[in-house]
């Protein structure tokens, strides 16, 4: 089954404790992206990747890191989480980076709480 | 910054009625897409309309696009309780790879 998976689905952590949210897709997609969703703000893009070893900042990259060492994986790293990073996070992918008209596939989401 | 803005923010209707949601955007687009999100879950692609198209249908969904007014509407006909969800419009520009999402319309269909 074609899908985007994220782990963990739920995470409660404390300020400053490094964490990684994994994202994996099995569709051989070039383009992958991370979003955060907050009430009243909709979905905002954090980082995106056009292919292996090619990443770039989205609208709200501060406090986050990403890497794309393999085509299928695109982990989101919070080196020193803070309470303002409490949010619902989504990973998404699409087949081609240069075809913005293509459908994006979303993961199920990771609900992160930083205390 | 957010490109699309949905209207209304929330809509509550009875089963069997039609639901109409609107999306306005600011800059020139290549395409506009509608996504659905069930509570707290991932978004699911519903339909895409290109900038040179005016109307598109998919099952009970009808999307219109007016590029002169920079607006789109999503009509769900004969709504069902299972249509209860948030609906987002997303715009794709002519340059780059970015797809920009609006804040969504929360649709509640009462049985």
XYZ file of C-alpha atoms in Angstrom:
226
model
C 0.000 0.000 0.000
C 1.331 3.420 -0.979
C 1.789 5.450 2.147
C 3.711 7.974 4.191
C 4.488 6.850 7.725
C 5.543 8.931 10.691
C 6.847 7.962 14.098
C 6.083 8.543 16.830
C 2.425 9.496 16.503
C 2.359 11.130 19.917
C 5.241 12.526 21.932
C 5.450 14.461 25.169
C 8.883 15.772 26.006
C 10.645 18.429 28.035
C 12.329 21.619 26.942
C 15.819 21.080 25.583
C 15.700 17.324 25.090
C 16.682 16.525 21.509
C 14.183 14.518 19.512
C 13.705 13.143 16.031
C 10.450 12.504 14.214
C 10.887 10.007 11.422
C 9.120 10.077 8.072
C 9.237 7.409 5.418
C 7.461 6.974 2.077
C 7.309 3.866 -0.114
C 6.355 5.533 -3.403
C 9.847 6.493 -4.610
C 8.842 10.156 -4.467
C 11.416 12.851 -5.132
C 9.806 15.604 -3.094
C 9.236 15.487 0.659
C 8.131 18.168 3.050
C 7.388 18.871 6.704
C 4.502 21.025 7.904
C 3.262 22.098 11.266
C -0.389 22.769 11.933
C -1.532 25.191 14.604
C -5.031 26.521 15.389
C -5.772 29.673 13.446
C -2.567 29.405 11.424
C -3.309 26.489 9.134
C -0.454 24.439 7.697
C 2.933 26.065 7.497
C 5.875 24.503 5.738
C 8.972 23.934 7.854
C 11.471 22.360 5.433
C 11.305 20.578 2.125
C 13.546 18.362 0.056
C 13.599 18.118 -3.728
C 15.680 14.962 -3.741
C 18.439 13.125 -1.912
C 20.887 15.550 -0.285
C 18.824 18.571 -1.432
C 16.914 20.389 1.308
C 15.692 23.933 1.777
C 13.880 26.092 4.293
C 10.149 26.630 4.227
C 8.208 29.349 6.000
C 9.045 28.458 9.610
C 12.414 26.646 9.754
C 13.768 28.124 13.003
C 14.464 25.478 15.634
C 14.318 22.566 13.191
C 16.772 20.535 11.137
C 16.250 17.934 8.453
C 18.326 15.529 6.421
C 17.714 13.495 3.264
C 20.313 10.779 3.016
C 17.978 8.299 1.358
C 15.107 8.932 -0.998
C 12.500 7.280 1.210
C 13.368 8.958 4.545
C 13.120 12.560 5.679
C 13.539 12.914 9.459
C 12.703 16.109 11.325
C 15.112 16.961 14.130
C 14.467 19.292 17.032
C 17.873 19.875 18.644
C 16.535 21.804 21.644
C 12.735 21.752 21.677
C 10.845 24.638 23.227
C 7.171 24.948 24.253
C 6.376 27.043 21.149
C 7.142 23.947 19.077
C 4.161 22.178 20.581
C 2.136 21.401 17.481
C 0.773 18.794 15.107
C 3.400 17.844 12.528
C 2.820 16.350 9.099
C 5.215 14.857 6.611
C 4.171 14.862 2.964
C 5.576 13.666 -0.345
C 4.895 13.912 -4.050
C 6.366 12.227 -7.083
C 8.266 15.102 -8.688
C 9.706 18.203 -7.091
C 9.135 20.324 -10.175
C 5.491 19.390 -10.694
C 3.612 21.403 -8.106
C 0.361 20.257 -9.677
C 0.881 16.703 -8.530
C -1.036 15.340 -5.569
C 0.707 15.450 -2.211
C 0.446 12.445 0.081
C 0.373 13.125 3.796
C 1.428 11.071 6.774
C -0.939 10.540 9.715
C 0.634 13.267 11.832
C 2.733 13.495 14.990
C 1.295 15.360 17.941
C 4.191 16.866 19.887
C 3.914 18.483 23.301
C 6.930 20.243 24.786
C 6.646 21.119 28.477
C 2.666 33.873 4.452
C -0.576 32.067 3.725
C -1.736 32.315 0.138
C -5.228 30.881 0.407
C -7.975 32.000 2.723
C -11.059 29.859 3.151
C -14.505 31.160 3.874
C -16.435 30.440 6.003
C -14.198 29.281 8.831
C -16.942 26.942 10.010
C -20.082 25.595 8.369
C -22.818 23.455 9.913
C -25.503 21.859 7.746
C -27.991 18.986 7.763
C -27.434 15.729 5.954
C -28.628 15.930 2.368
C -27.954 19.649 2.016
C -25.227 21.080 -0.185
C -22.101 22.594 1.326
C -20.181 25.397 -0.354
C -16.747 26.554 0.727
C -14.765 29.366 -0.805
C -11.085 30.052 -1.172
C -9.422 33.321 -2.131
C -5.785 33.785 -3.007
C -3.477 36.674 -3.733
C -0.972 35.844 -6.479
C -1.009 34.168 -9.861
C -1.300 30.391 -9.641
C -0.552 27.315 -11.712
C -3.189 25.199 -10.010
C -5.430 25.027 -6.977
C -6.082 21.872 -4.978
C -8.584 20.937 -2.313
C -7.709 18.618 0.559
C -9.773 17.098 3.307
C -8.665 16.424 6.878
C -10.534 14.303 9.355
C -9.984 15.393 12.929
C -6.287 15.299 13.813
C -5.360 13.113 10.858
C -3.407 13.601 7.648
C -4.750 15.538 4.699
C -6.193 13.674 1.747
C -6.197 15.077 -1.761
C -9.686 15.604 -3.204
C -9.426 17.433 -6.494
C -7.149 19.686 -8.521
C -8.090 22.426 -10.943
C -5.591 24.070 -13.253
C -5.446 27.783 -13.938
C -6.837 27.338 -17.455
C -9.863 25.404 -16.211
C -13.084 26.930 -14.898
C -14.918 23.967 -13.454
C -14.208 20.394 -12.503
C -16.292 17.547 -11.114
C -15.449 14.439 -9.147
C -18.331 12.420 -7.782
C -20.272 14.707 -5.419
C -17.579 17.376 -5.618
C -17.669 20.374 -7.902
C -14.858 22.888 -7.976
C -14.886 26.215 -9.767
C -12.035 28.598 -10.362
C -12.260 32.275 -11.244
C -8.753 33.542 -11.892
C -9.976 37.097 -12.510
C -11.339 37.207 -8.958
C -8.580 34.971 -7.599
C -11.113 32.690 -5.984
C -12.304 29.118 -5.995
C -15.270 27.303 -4.542
C -15.805 23.708 -3.491
C -19.351 22.387 -3.577
C -20.242 19.105 -1.909
C -23.687 17.967 -2.985
C -26.041 15.776 -0.967
C -23.771 15.896 2.052
C -23.409 12.995 4.466
C -22.379 12.840 8.110
C -19.139 11.210 6.917
C -18.265 14.447 5.083
C -17.668 16.102 8.457
C -14.062 17.273 8.267
C -11.861 20.287 7.640
C -11.364 21.306 4.027
C -8.271 23.131 2.832
C -7.426 24.824 -0.402
C -3.806 24.829 -1.532
C -2.282 26.858 -4.321
C 0.683 26.037 -6.501
C 2.589 28.833 -8.165
C 4.384 28.945 -11.491
C 7.858 28.928 -10.029
C 9.375 26.650 -7.451
C 7.892 23.671 -5.748
C 5.858 25.284 -3.000
C 2.235 24.373 -2.325
C 0.673 26.905 0.041
C -2.272 26.006 2.244
C -5.078 28.099 3.644
C -6.433 27.833 7.173
C -9.335 25.582 6.301
C -13.103 25.410 6.663
C -14.525 23.156 9.364
C -17.597 21.431 7.947
C -20.059 19.688 10.259
C -22.836 17.615 8.698
C -25.533 16.775 11.205
C -27.409 13.474 10.766
